[in-house]
Coordinates of C-alpha atoms and ligand atoms in Angstrom, one line a residue:
Chain A
M26 CA 4.5 22.4 22.7
R27 CA 2.6 19.5 20.3
P28 CA 4.0 16.3 21.5
P29 CA 4.7 15.4 17.5
L30 CA 4.4 10.9 18.8
Q31 CA 1.3 10.8 21.1
R32 CA -0.2 13.2 17.7
Y33 CA 0.9 10.8 14.8
R34 CA -0.6 6.9 17.0
N35 CA -3.8 8.8 17.9
I36 CA -4.8 9.5 13.7
L37 CA -2.5 6.4 12.9
D38 CA -5.6 4.3 15.4
F39 CA -8.3 6.7 14.1
A40 CA -7.0 6.1 10.8
L41 CA -7.3 2.1 11.2
S42 CA -10.6 2.3 13.0
S43 CA -11.3 4.2 9.6
L44 CA -10.4 2.1 7.3
L45 CA -11.8 -1.0 9.2
R46 CA -15.3 1.1 9.0
R47 CA -15.0 1.1 4.4
K48 CA -14.6 -2.2 5.0
G49 CA -16.4 -3.4 1.4
R50 CA -14.5 -0.5 0.0
N51 CA -10.7 -0.6 0.9
L52 CA -10.7 -4.5 1.0
A53 CA -11.9 -4.6 -2.9
L54 CA -9.2 -1.5 -3.3
I55 CA -6.3 -4.2 -1.6
S56 CA -7.4 -7.2 -3.8
V57 CA -7.1 -5.0 -6.3
Y58 CA -3.8 -3.4 -5.7
T59 CA -2.2 -7.4 -4.6
L60 CA -3.3 -8.3 -7.2
V61 CA -1.0 -5.3 -8.9
V62 CA 1.9 -6.5 -6.7
F63 CA 1.5 -10.0 -7.0
V64 CA 2.2 -9.4 -10.9
I65 CA 4.9 -7.3 -11.4
A66 CA 6.7 -9.0 -8.3
S67 CA 6.6 -11.7 -10.2
L68 CA 7.8 -11.5 -13.5
V69 CA 10.5 -9.5 -11.9
F70 CA 11.9 -12.0 -10.0
F71 CA 10.9 -14.4 -12.3
V72 CA 12.8 -12.8 -14.8
Q73 CA 15.7 -12.2 -12.4
A74 CA 15.8 -15.8 -10.6
L75 CA 16.4 -17.3 -14.7
K76 CA 19.1 -14.9 -14.8
H77 CA 21.0 -15.9 -12.2
E78 CA 20.3 -19.1 -12.7
A79 CA 22.3 -18.2 -16.4
H80 CA 24.8 -17.3 -14.4
E81 CA 25.9 -20.6 -12.3
L82 CA 25.2 -22.5 -15.4
L83 CA 28.1 -20.0 -17.9
V84 CA 29.9 -20.3 -14.4
Q85 CA 30.3 -23.2 -15.4
A86 CA 31.2 -23.2 -18.8
P87 CA 33.7 -23.3 -20.3
D88 CA 35.4 -20.5 -22.2
M89 CA 34.9 -22.2 -25.9
V90 CA 33.2 -25.4 -26.9
V91 CA 34.0 -26.3 -30.6
Q92 CA 31.6 -27.9 -31.9
R93 CA 31.3 -29.3 -36.1
M94 CA 28.9 -28.2 -38.2
V95 CA 27.6 -30.0 -41.2
A96 CA 25.3 -29.4 -43.6
G97 CA 24.6 -26.7 -41.1
R98 CA 23.8 -28.8 -38.6
H99 CA 25.5 -29.7 -35.1
D100 CA 27.4 -33.9 -35.9
P101 CA 29.9 -35.1 -33.9
V102 CA 34.0 -34.4 -33.7
P103 CA 36.5 -36.7 -34.6
L104 CA 38.9 -37.0 -31.5
A105 CA 42.1 -36.6 -33.7
Q106 CA 41.6 -32.5 -33.1
V107 CA 42.6 -32.2 -29.7
E108 CA 45.8 -32.2 -30.9
A109 CA 46.0 -30.3 -33.6
I110 CA 43.4 -28.0 -31.3
R111 CA 46.1 -28.5 -28.3
S112 CA 49.7 -27.0 -30.7
I113 CA 47.8 -24.3 -31.2
R114 CA 49.9 -20.9 -29.2
G115 CA 47.7 -20.0 -25.8
V116 CA 45.5 -23.3 -25.7
D117 CA 45.8 -24.1 -22.1
E118 CA 44.1 -27.9 -22.6
V119 CA 41.7 -29.1 -24.6
Q120 CA 38.2 -31.2 -22.7
P121 CA 36.7 -34.0 -25.6
R122 CA 33.0 -34.0 -24.2
L123 CA 30.6 -37.0 -24.9
W124 CA 27.2 -36.6 -24.3
G125 CA 23.2 -35.7 -25.2
Y126 CA 20.2 -35.9 -24.8
Y127 CA 17.9 -39.1 -23.2
Y128 CA 14.3 -39.0 -22.6
D129 CA 12.5 -41.4 -20.7
P130 CA 9.3 -42.4 -22.1
V131 CA 7.9 -43.1 -19.3
F132 CA 7.8 -40.0 -17.0
G133 CA 8.0 -38.0 -20.4
G134 CA 11.4 -35.1 -19.3
N135 CA 14.8 -34.5 -20.5
L136 CA 17.3 -35.8 -19.2
T137 CA 21.2 -34.8 -20.1
V138 CA 23.9 -38.1 -20.4
L139 CA 27.5 -36.5 -19.9
A140 CA 30.7 -38.9 -19.4
T141 CA 32.7 -38.8 -17.5
E142 CA 36.3 -39.6 -16.5
D143 CA 36.0 -40.1 -12.4
A144 CA 37.3 -42.7 -11.1
A145 CA 35.3 -43.3 -8.4
L146 CA 32.8 -43.9 -10.8
A147 CA 32.1 -47.7 -10.2
P148 CA 31.7 -49.9 -13.2
D149 CA 28.0 -50.1 -14.1
A150 CA 26.9 -47.4 -12.0
I151 CA 25.7 -44.0 -12.6
W152 CA 25.3 -40.8 -11.2
I153 CA 22.1 -38.7 -10.9
G154 CA 21.7 -34.8 -10.2
E155 CA 18.8 -34.5 -7.7
G156 CA 16.3 -33.4 -10.1
V157 CA 16.2 -36.9 -11.7
A158 CA 16.1 -39.1 -8.4
R159 CA 12.5 -37.0 -7.5
S160 CA 10.5 -37.6 -10.9
M161 CA 11.9 -40.6 -11.5
R162 CA 11.9 -41.9 -7.8
V163 CA 14.3 -42.8 -6.6
K164 CA 17.8 -43.0 -4.3
E165 CA 21.1 -44.2 -4.0
G166 CA 21.6 -47.6 -4.1
D167 CA 18.7 -48.9 -6.5
L168 CA 18.5 -50.1 -9.1
I169 CA 17.1 -48.1 -13.3
P170 CA 17.1 -49.4 -16.6
L171 CA 17.6 -47.1 -19.5
R172 CA 15.6 -47.8 -23.5
G173 CA 19.6 -47.6 -25.4
Y174 CA 19.0 -46.6 -28.5
D175 CA 17.7 -50.6 -29.9
G176 CA 15.9 -50.7 -27.6
Q177 CA 16.9 -52.8 -25.7
S178 CA 16.9 -51.9 -21.7
T179 CA 19.8 -51.8 -20.2
L180 CA 20.5 -51.4 -16.0
F181 CA 22.1 -48.7 -14.3
S182 CA 22.7 -48.8 -10.3
I183 CA 22.8 -46.0 -8.6
Q184 CA 25.7 -44.5 -6.4
K185 CA 25.5 -41.2 -5.9
V186 CA 22.4 -38.6 -6.2
L187 CA 24.1 -34.4 -6.4
P188 CA 24.6 -32.4 -4.4
E189 CA 21.4 -29.9 -6.2
T190 CA 23.8 -26.3 -5.5
S191 CA 22.0 -24.6 -8.9
E192 CA 18.7 -26.4 -10.6
L193 CA 19.8 -26.2 -13.9
V194 CA 23.1 -27.4 -13.4
S195 CA 22.8 -30.6 -11.8
S196 CA 19.0 -31.2 -12.0
D197 CA 18.8 -33.3 -15.6
L198 CA 22.0 -34.7 -15.3
V199 CA 23.0 -38.5 -15.5
L200 CA 27.4 -39.0 -15.9
M201 CA 27.8 -42.7 -16.5
A202 CA 31.5 -44.5 -17.8
P203 CA 32.4 -42.6 -21.2
K204 CA 32.0 -46.7 -23.3
D205 CA 28.5 -47.3 -21.3
V206 CA 27.5 -43.5 -23.4
R207 CA 28.4 -44.3 -26.4
A208 CA 27.0 -47.5 -25.6
L209 CA 23.7 -46.3 -24.6
F210 CA 23.2 -44.4 -28.1
H211 CA 25.0 -45.8 -30.2
F212 CA 27.9 -43.0 -30.5
P213 CA 30.4 -44.1 -32.9
E214 CA 34.2 -44.7 -31.3
G215 CA 36.8 -41.3 -32.8
L216 CA 34.0 -39.4 -32.0
A217 CA 33.4 -36.4 -29.3
T218 CA 29.7 -34.4 -28.8
D219 CA 31.6 -31.0 -28.7
L220 CA 36.0 -29.5 -27.4
A221 CA 35.6 -27.9 -24.7
I222 CA 39.0 -25.4 -24.3
Q223 CA 40.0 -23.3 -21.8
A224 CA 43.1 -20.9 -22.4
G225 CA 45.7 -19.5 -20.3
N226 CA 44.1 -15.9 -21.3
P227 CA 40.9 -14.9 -22.3
R228 CA 41.7 -11.6 -24.6
E229 CA 43.6 -14.4 -26.8
L230 CA 40.3 -16.1 -27.6
P231 CA 38.8 -14.9 -30.5
T232 CA 42.3 -15.1 -32.0
I233 CA 42.3 -18.8 -31.0
A234 CA 38.7 -19.0 -32.3
A235 CA 39.9 -17.6 -35.9
K236 CA 42.5 -20.1 -35.9
I237 CA 40.9 -23.2 -34.9
V238 CA 38.4 -22.6 -38.3
E239 CA 41.2 -21.8 -40.2
L240 CA 42.6 -25.4 -39.4
Y241 CA 38.9 -27.2 -39.9
P242 CA 36.7 -24.7 -41.8
D243 CA 34.5 -26.8 -40.6
S244 CA 33.3 -26.4 -37.6
R245 CA 32.6 -24.0 -34.7
P246 CA 33.9 -22.3 -31.9
I247 CA 31.9 -20.6 -29.1
L248 CA 33.3 -18.1 -26.7
K249 CA 31.6 -18.0 -23.9
S250 CA 30.8 -14.2 -24.1
E251 CA 29.2 -15.2 -27.2
I252 CA 26.3 -17.4 -25.6
L253 CA 26.9 -14.1 -22.5
R254 CA 25.6 -11.6 -25.6
T255 CA 23.2 -14.3 -26.4
Y256 CA 21.1 -14.9 -23.1
E257 CA 21.6 -11.0 -21.9
A258 CA 20.2 -9.9 -25.5
V259 CA 17.1 -12.2 -24.6
F260 CA 16.8 -11.5 -21.0
D261 CA 16.4 -7.3 -22.3
W262 CA 14.1 -8.9 -25.5
R263 CA 11.8 -10.2 -22.6
G264 CA 12.3 -7.6 -20.1
G265 CA 11.2 -5.1 -22.5
L266 CA 8.2 -7.1 -22.9
M267 CA 7.8 -7.3 -19.4
V268 CA 8.2 -3.5 -19.2
V269 CA 5.5 -3.0 -21.7
V270 CA 3.2 -5.1 -19.7
L271 CA 4.1 -4.1 -16.8
G272 CA 3.7 -0.6 -17.8
S273 CA 0.2 -1.4 -19.0
A274 CA -1.0 -2.7 -15.0
V275 CA 0.5 -0.2 -13.0
L276 CA -1.5 2.4 -15.4
S277 CA -4.5 0.3 -15.0
F278 CA -3.3 0.3 -11.6
I279 CA -3.8 4.2 -10.8
I280 CA -6.9 4.4 -13.4
F281 CA -8.5 2.6 -11.1
A282 CA -6.6 3.5 -7.7
W283 CA -8.1 7.2 -8.7
D284 CA -11.1 5.9 -9.5
K285 CA -12.0 4.3 -5.9
A286 CA -10.3 7.1 -4.1
T287 CA -11.1 10.1 -5.5
G288 CA -14.6 10.4 -4.8
L289 CA -15.2 12.0 -1.8
S290 CA -18.8 11.0 -0.8
A291 CA -20.6 13.4 0.6
E292 CA -20.8 11.2 3.4
E293 CA -17.1 11.4 3.6
R294 CA -16.6 15.6 3.3
K295 CA -19.0 15.8 6.0
E296 CA -16.9 13.4 8.7
I297 CA -14.1 15.4 7.5
G298 CA -15.9 19.0 8.0
V299 CA -17.1 18.1 11.7
L300 CA -13.4 16.7 12.4
K301 CA -12.0 20.2 11.6
S302 CA -15.1 21.7 13.3
L303 CA -13.4 20.1 16.2
G304 CA -10.8 21.4 16.0
W305 CA -9.0 20.0 12.8
E306 CA -6.5 21.5 11.3
S307 CA -6.0 20.8 7.2
A308 CA -2.6 19.3 8.1
D309 CA -4.3 16.3 11.0
V310 CA -6.9 15.8 7.7
L311 CA -4.2 14.8 5.3
L312 CA -2.2 13.1 7.9
L313 CA -5.3 10.7 8.1
K314 CA -5.2 10.9 5.2
F315 CA -2.1 9.4 5.1
W316 CA -2.1 7.0 7.6
E317 CA -5.0 5.3 5.9
G318 CA -3.5 4.9 1.9
T319 CA 0.1 4.2 4.1
V320 CA -1.4 1.5 5.7
I321 CA -3.9 0.9 2.4
S322 CA -0.5 0.4 0.1
V323 CA 1.6 -1.2 2.7
T324 CA -0.5 -3.9 2.8
A325 CA -1.0 -4.7 -0.2
F326 CA 3.2 -4.6 -1.4
L327 CA 3.4 -6.8 1.2
T328 CA 0.9 -9.1 0.2
G329 CA 1.8 -8.8 -3.1
V330 CA 5.4 -9.6 -2.8
L331 CA 5.0 -12.2 -0.7
L332 CA 2.9 -14.1 -3.3
A333 CA 4.0 -13.5 -5.7
Y334 CA 7.8 -15.6 -3.6
A335 CA 6.1 -18.3 -4.1
H336 CA 3.9 -18.7 -6.7
V337 CA 7.5 -18.1 -8.6
F338 CA 9.6 -20.3 -6.3
F339 CA 7.6 -22.0 -4.4
F340 CA 5.4 -23.0 -8.1
S341 CA 7.6 -22.2 -10.8
A342 CA 5.6 -20.0 -11.8
S343 CA 3.4 -21.4 -12.6
L344 CA 1.0 -19.0 -13.6
F345 CA 3.7 -17.5 -16.2
E346 CA 4.5 -21.1 -17.6
H347 CA 2.2 -20.7 -20.8
A348 CA 3.1 -16.9 -21.8
L349 CA 6.8 -18.1 -21.3
K350 CA 7.0 -21.3 -22.6
G351 CA 9.8 -20.8 -24.6
W352 CA 12.1 -20.8 -21.8
S353 CA 11.5 -24.6 -21.7
V354 CA 14.0 -25.4 -25.0
L355 CA 16.3 -23.3 -22.6
F356 CA 15.3 -24.8 -19.5
P357 CA 14.6 -28.2 -20.0
H358 CA 12.8 -28.1 -16.3
F359 CA 12.7 -26.1 -13.6
R360 CA 12.2 -25.4 -10.0
L361 CA 13.8 -21.8 -9.4
S362 CA 16.5 -21.3 -6.5
P363 CA 14.8 -17.8 -5.0
A364 CA 17.7 -15.2 -5.7
L365 CA 16.9 -11.7 -4.5
D366 CA 18.0 -8.6 -3.6
G367 CA 17.3 -4.9 -2.4
Y368 CA 18.0 -3.8 -5.0
Q369 CA 14.9 -5.1 -7.0
L370 CA 12.4 -4.8 -4.2
T371 CA 12.9 -0.9 -3.9
V372 CA 12.6 -0.4 -7.5
L373 CA 9.6 -2.7 -7.1
F374 CA 8.2 -0.6 -4.2
F375 CA 8.3 3.1 -6.5
L376 CA 6.8 1.1 -9.1
T377 CA 3.8 0.1 -7.4
V378 CA 3.2 2.5 -4.0
L379 CA 5.0 5.9 -5.7
P380 CA 1.8 6.1 -8.4
Y381 CA -0.6 5.0 -5.9
T382 CA 0.0 7.8 -3.4
A383 CA 0.4 10.2 -6.4
A384 CA -2.9 8.5 -7.0
T385 CA -4.4 9.4 -4.0
L386 CA -3.0 12.6 -3.0
V387 CA -5.3 14.5 -4.5
P388 CA -7.6 13.6 -3.0
S389 CA -6.3 14.2 0.2
W390 CA -5.5 17.6 -0.3
R391 CA -9.1 18.0 -0.8
A392 CA -10.3 16.4 1.6
A393 CA -7.6 18.4 4.2
T394 CA -9.6 22.1 2.6
V395 CA -12.6 20.8 3.1
D396 CA -14.3 23.4 4.9
P397 CA -14.8 22.9 8.5
D398 CA -19.0 24.2 8.6
A399 CA -19.4 21.7 6.1
A400 CA -20.3 20.2 9.3
M401 CA -23.5 22.1 10.0
R402 CA -25.2 21.5 6.2
S403 CA -27.4 18.1 6.4
Chain B
M11 CA -18.4 38.4 26.9
I12 CA -18.6 38.2 22.7
E13 CA -18.9 41.2 20.3
L14 CA -20.6 40.8 16.5
S15 CA -20.4 44.5 14.8
Q16 CA -21.6 45.2 11.3
V17 CA -21.5 41.0 10.6
V18 CA -22.5 39.9 6.3
K19 CA -21.7 36.2 5.4
T20 CA -22.8 36.8 1.3
F21 CA -23.0 33.5 -0.5
E22 CA -21.7 33.6 -3.5
A23 CA -19.7 30.1 -4.5
G24 CA -22.2 28.5 -7.1
L25 CA -24.9 30.0 -6.6
A26 CA -27.0 33.0 -9.9
T27 CA -27.3 35.6 -7.8
P28 CA -25.6 36.3 -4.2
F29 CA -27.5 35.1 -1.2
T30 CA -27.0 37.3 1.7
A31 CA -28.4 34.9 5.4
V32 CA -26.3 37.6 7.7
D33 CA -26.7 41.2 6.5
G34 CA -25.8 43.4 9.3
V35 CA -26.3 41.7 13.0
T36 CA -24.4 44.3 15.8
L37 CA -25.0 41.5 19.2
S38 CA -22.5 41.3 22.6
I39 CA -23.8 38.2 23.3
P40 CA -22.6 37.6 27.5
A41 CA -20.1 35.7 29.7
A42 CA -22.0 33.2 31.8
R43 CA -25.5 33.5 30.6
L44 CA -27.1 31.3 28.4
T45 CA -28.2 33.9 24.4
V46 CA -31.0 31.9 22.9
L47 CA -30.6 33.0 19.0
K48 CA -34.8 32.1 17.0
G49 CA -36.5 32.9 14.5
P50 CA -38.1 31.3 10.9
S51 CA -36.4 28.3 9.3
G52 CA -33.4 30.5 6.9
S53 CA -33.4 33.5 9.2
G54 CA -29.6 33.0 9.3
K55 CA -29.2 31.5 12.6
T56 CA -26.5 28.4 11.8
T57 CA -24.5 30.5 10.5
L58 CA -23.9 33.1 12.2
L59 CA -23.0 30.3 14.5
T60 CA -20.2 29.1 12.1
L61 CA -19.2 32.7 12.2
I62 CA -18.7 33.1 15.5
G63 CA -17.4 29.9 16.8
C64 CA -14.7 30.9 13.8
M65 CA -16.1 27.7 11.2
A66 CA -16.7 30.7 8.4
R67 CA -15.6 34.3 8.2
P68 CA -17.7 37.0 7.6
T69 CA -17.6 38.6 4.2
S70 CA -18.1 41.6 6.6
G71 CA -17.8 43.2 10.0
R72 CA -16.0 42.4 12.9
I73 CA -16.0 40.0 15.8
H74 CA -14.1 40.8 19.2
L75 CA -14.1 37.6 21.6
H76 CA -13.8 38.9 24.9
G77 CA -10.9 37.4 27.6
L78 CA -12.3 34.6 25.9
A79 CA -9.0 32.9 24.0
A80 CA -6.1 33.3 26.4
D81 CA -6.5 29.8 27.0
A82 CA -6.3 28.9 22.7
L83 CA -3.2 31.2 21.7
P84 CA -1.0 31.3 24.9
H85 CA 1.2 32.0 22.7
L86 CA -0.5 35.4 21.4
A87 CA -0.5 38.4 24.4
P88 CA -3.3 38.4 26.3
A89 CA -5.9 41.1 24.6
E90 CA -8.4 42.8 26.1
A91 CA -10.1 41.7 23.1
L92 CA -9.1 39.0 20.6
E93 CA -10.5 40.0 16.0
I94 CA -11.0 37.0 14.7
T95 CA -12.5 37.9 11.3
S96 CA -9.2 38.1 10.7
L97 CA -7.3 35.2 11.8
P98 CA -5.3 33.4 10.8
E99 CA -6.9 29.7 9.6
R100 CA -4.2 28.1 12.2
F101 CA -5.1 30.1 15.3
L102 CA -8.8 30.3 13.7
T103 CA -8.2 26.3 15.0
A104 CA -7.0 27.1 17.8
I105 CA -9.7 29.3 19.4
R106 CA -13.0 26.9 17.5
R107 CA -10.9 23.1 19.9
R108 CA -10.2 24.8 22.7
T109 CA -12.9 28.2 22.9
F110 CA -16.0 26.9 21.9
G111 CA -18.0 23.1 22.4
F112 CA -20.1 22.6 19.6
I113 CA -23.2 20.3 19.8
F114 CA -24.5 19.9 16.7
Q115 CA -28.3 19.8 14.7
Q116 CA -27.4 16.7 13.6
F117 CA -25.2 15.5 16.5
N118 CA -23.0 15.3 13.7
L119 CA -21.4 11.9 15.4
V120 CA -19.0 9.6 13.3
R121 CA -20.3 6.5 12.3
G122 CA -19.5 3.2 12.7
I123 CA -16.8 3.9 16.1
S124 CA -17.4 3.2 19.2
V125 CA -18.8 6.8 22.3
L126 CA -15.8 6.6 23.8
E127 CA -13.9 6.8 20.2
N128 CA -16.1 10.1 19.4
V129 CA -15.9 12.1 22.8
M130 CA -12.4 11.7 22.2
L131 CA -11.8 12.5 18.1
P132 CA -11.5 16.8 19.7
T133 CA -8.0 16.0 21.4
Y134 CA -6.0 13.7 18.8
P135 CA -4.3 16.5 16.8
T136 CA -3.6 17.7 20.1
G137 CA -0.9 14.9 21.6
E138 CA -2.3 14.9 24.9
D139 CA -1.7 10.9 26.3
H140 CA -4.6 9.1 25.8
R141 CA -4.9 8.2 29.1
A142 CA -5.2 11.2 30.2
V143 CA -7.6 12.1 27.8
E144 CA -9.9 8.5 28.1
A145 CA -10.1 8.9 31.8
R146 CA -11.7 12.2 30.8
A147 CA -14.6 11.6 28.2
V148 CA -15.0 8.0 30.4
A149 CA -15.7 10.5 33.0
R150 CA -17.9 12.3 30.8
L151 CA -19.9 10.2 29.7
E152 CA -20.5 9.3 32.7
S153 CA -22.8 12.1 34.7
L154 CA -24.1 12.2 31.2
G155 CA -25.5 8.2 32.2
L156 CA -23.7 6.8 29.6
A157 CA -21.6 4.5 31.8
R158 CA -23.1 1.5 29.6
H159 CA -22.6 3.1 25.8
L160 CA -18.4 3.4 26.1
R161 CA -17.5 1.3 23.9
S162 CA -20.6 0.3 22.2
S163 CA -20.7 2.1 18.3
V164 CA -22.7 5.3 18.4
D165 CA -24.8 3.6 15.6
R166 CA -27.2 1.9 17.0
L167 CA -27.7 5.1 20.3
S168 CA -31.7 6.9 20.6
G169 CA -31.9 10.2 20.1
G170 CA -31.7 10.9 23.8
E171 CA -28.5 9.3 23.9
A172 CA -26.9 10.5 21.2
Q173 CA -26.8 13.9 22.0
R174 CA -24.9 13.3 25.5
V175 CA -22.4 11.5 23.7
A176 CA -22.1 15.2 21.1
I177 CA -22.5 17.0 24.2
A178 CA -20.0 14.7 25.3
R179 CA -18.0 15.5 22.0
A180 CA -18.0 19.1 23.1
L181 CA -17.0 19.6 27.0
I182 CA -13.7 17.1 26.2
N183 CA -11.4 20.1 25.9
D184 CA -13.6 21.6 28.8
P185 CA -14.7 25.1 26.8
A186 CA -15.5 29.1 27.3
V187 CA -18.3 28.4 25.3
I188 CA -21.0 25.7 23.9
I189 CA -22.6 26.0 20.7
A190 CA -26.0 24.4 20.3
D191 CA -27.9 24.4 16.8
E192 CA -30.9 23.5 16.9
P193 CA -30.8 21.1 20.0
T194 CA -34.4 19.9 20.9
A195 CA -35.1 19.9 17.7
H196 CA -34.7 16.4 17.7
L197 CA -36.0 15.5 21.2
D198 CA -39.1 14.3 23.1
S199 CA -40.9 17.3 25.3
R200 CA -38.9 15.5 27.9
L201 CA -35.6 15.4 26.4
S202 CA -35.8 19.1 25.9
E203 CA -36.5 20.2 29.4
D204 CA -33.7 17.3 30.1
F205 CA -31.7 18.8 28.0
M206 CA -32.0 21.9 29.3
G207 CA -31.2 21.0 32.8
L208 CA -28.3 20.7 31.0
M209 CA -27.4 23.2 29.9
S210 CA -29.1 25.0 34.0
Q211 CA -25.6 23.1 35.2
F212 CA -23.6 24.0 32.8
K213 CA -24.1 27.5 32.9
D214 CA -23.8 27.1 36.4
A215 CA -20.2 25.7 35.8
G216 CA -19.8 29.8 34.2
K217 CA -20.2 28.3 30.5
T218 CA -21.6 31.2 28.2
L219 CA -24.1 29.5 25.9
L220 CA -25.4 30.0 22.7
I221 CA -28.0 28.1 21.0
T222 CA -30.8 28.2 18.2
S223 CA -33.9 27.5 18.4
H224 CA -36.9 28.6 17.4
D225 CA -38.1 26.1 20.8
P226 CA -40.5 27.9 22.8
I227 CA -39.2 25.1 25.4
V228 CA -35.5 26.1 24.9
Y229 CA -36.4 30.4 24.2
D230 CA -39.2 30.6 26.8
S231 CA -37.3 29.1 29.8
A232 CA -36.3 30.7 32.2
L233 CA -32.4 30.2 31.9
A234 CA -32.5 32.1 29.2
D235 CA -30.8 35.6 29.5
L236 CA -31.3 37.0 26.5
V237 CA -33.2 36.0 23.7
V238 CA -32.5 37.4 20.1
E239 CA -35.4 37.3 17.5
M240 CA -34.2 37.0 13.7
R241 CA -35.8 37.6 10.3
D242 CA -34.5 36.8 7.5
G243 CA -30.3 37.6 7.5
R244 CA -31.0 40.6 10.9
V245 CA -31.9 41.5 14.6
V246 CA -34.9 42.0 15.1
S247 CA -35.3 42.4 18.5
E248 CA -33.5 41.5 21.7
T249 CA -35.6 41.2 25.3
Ligands
ADP507 N1 -23.4 27.2 2.1 C1 -24.4 28.3 1.2 N2 -24.5 28.8 -0.1 C2 -25.7 29.4 0.1 N3 -27.0 29.0 0.7 C3 -26.7 28.8 2.3 C4 -26.1 29.0 2.0 N4 -25.8 28.0 4.0 C5 -27.1 28.6 4.4 N5 -27.3 29.3 2.6 C6 -28.2 29.4 3.2 O1 -28.7 31.6 4.6 C7 -30.1 30.8 4.1 C8 -29.7 30.9 5.7 O2 -29.7 30.0 6.1 P1 -29.0 29.1 8.0 O3 -28.4 30.1 8.4 O4 -29.1 27.9 7.4 O5 -31.0 28.8 8.8 P2 -32.0 28.6 10.0 O6 -30.6 28.5 10.2 O7 -31.9 30.2 10.6 O8 -32.0 28.0 9.2 C9 -30.8 30.1 4.1 O9 -31.9 30.4 2.6 C10 -29.7 28.8 3.2 O10 -30.5 28.6 2.7
MG508 MG1 -30.1 26.1 11.1

């Protein structure tokens, strides 16, 4: 008998004009709500993006890296070890890696200089990551000077700017010929920074590692799976911290929303009394309050999420820079690539919309049960 | 016809001593006539209106609607008389919506929204077609001389205009009974006469009118078919 759709629309219309009537109060509510969503969403996006970056980084990492330790510190590895390790059963390939960090005093940033045997690299030329090109404001064909260990600058021509796959993987990378790396850093012949090892069967890696330590007691094999675990532990620890932050944000928001929403002013009471005296049922008033709450929470949710997205992915989470500076040890510089999934958004939605809805449930119910004769009394 | 027998309303909630505002009222309100409830302030007139208008339930006593509720409750058998004090809330709402049109003492317009929206408000929960309702509301407002104010916010209306908006709202569902609580309390005598003019039109159209007032313009009017005088919650005279 009652066409339901039109009823929903009529009451939604009225809810919208109701919200507009109390502009000041509702704008304040939406602003605070948006801020809460923004903070929580930023944290969630940020952690998610870091996980994504770390994953990208690790996908390309070798199964195992062997370092040499001298006096508890990382020291170059003699190339003589390559053959001996290659002959261990289960080892597919041993690749000596030659790399180091180059601090650029002009731009104040660290670059990762890595030797490559790629035959396509021209003599005296380098390949650079997009981040390097960006921060140095150089392009293909330009010449850049790099200061060697002795303070002498060497000119390199930029042959290629590497396409960006993941920000962290290639962004701060400078690829050059092994002899140039040795010259730049005064890195002795016959030594490598570390050894990258691939195994045919990853399950044999612990055995291989044990054999390497047996062979060279001063070596330290690092398994990819260990790195993964470390990352995960760090993320989880940070994640735990965030849960605390998140929890308190949600809590303070509930208190705020409670305060804002429970206050059923005398005028509102009377208005609801009027509606009921005009033939609105409790269910209609509830629907009205439901629409009001939904409009507020959906507006705040969408705005907060969009702002957080821009903050994390376009402005590199600049507001968290200080709080989360520790990350820069792991990731020298970054602009995060967008990584989002439906699960995150769903969790976010429930973390923010549900508490608000719960906080407004009781007052809505109280509003709905106002007696119609409240309209008669002033 | 509306029939009240031994209707009592006692307020207790939040009071140190219970207060009986309506004390054993027995009364017949004839259909298609103008009935005036008069009496000093505090004599229980407004309370009696809330009981008749299904806005509150009496503490004891019975109220029968004769041949009035068929519109509101078409799924009930069209009984001769409907006893409303024992009906579930949802039926009372339906009766309020379809059978009664209220004109409140303070007009009770919803502030911040337009005149037109105010008039359409009672129809929102019915899910009736928006455009049909709007056409009806516009026609009502025009016939009450409010054509210029359709889109104005109700906050800017004068007292007489606000009352006519309230009247248009009371009429939007074409109720059989119009209830007005102290309708001339905020009007000067000229506007009060205008109001009585409107009431006479409605009476001619066959509406049952129930008005409380302590204004002689209302209770001494030739239109008044029945004047019920109340004091301390009781009926003291009927003329
Ligand atoms: N909700 C209520 N609680 C307690 N007392 C009430 C309530 N409503 C009305 N009264 C009392 O009932 C009496 C009658 O009120 P009312 O019906 O408004 O009289 P009238 O409309 O004739 O001026 C008054 O004394 C008033 O204070
Ligand atoms: Mg009164």
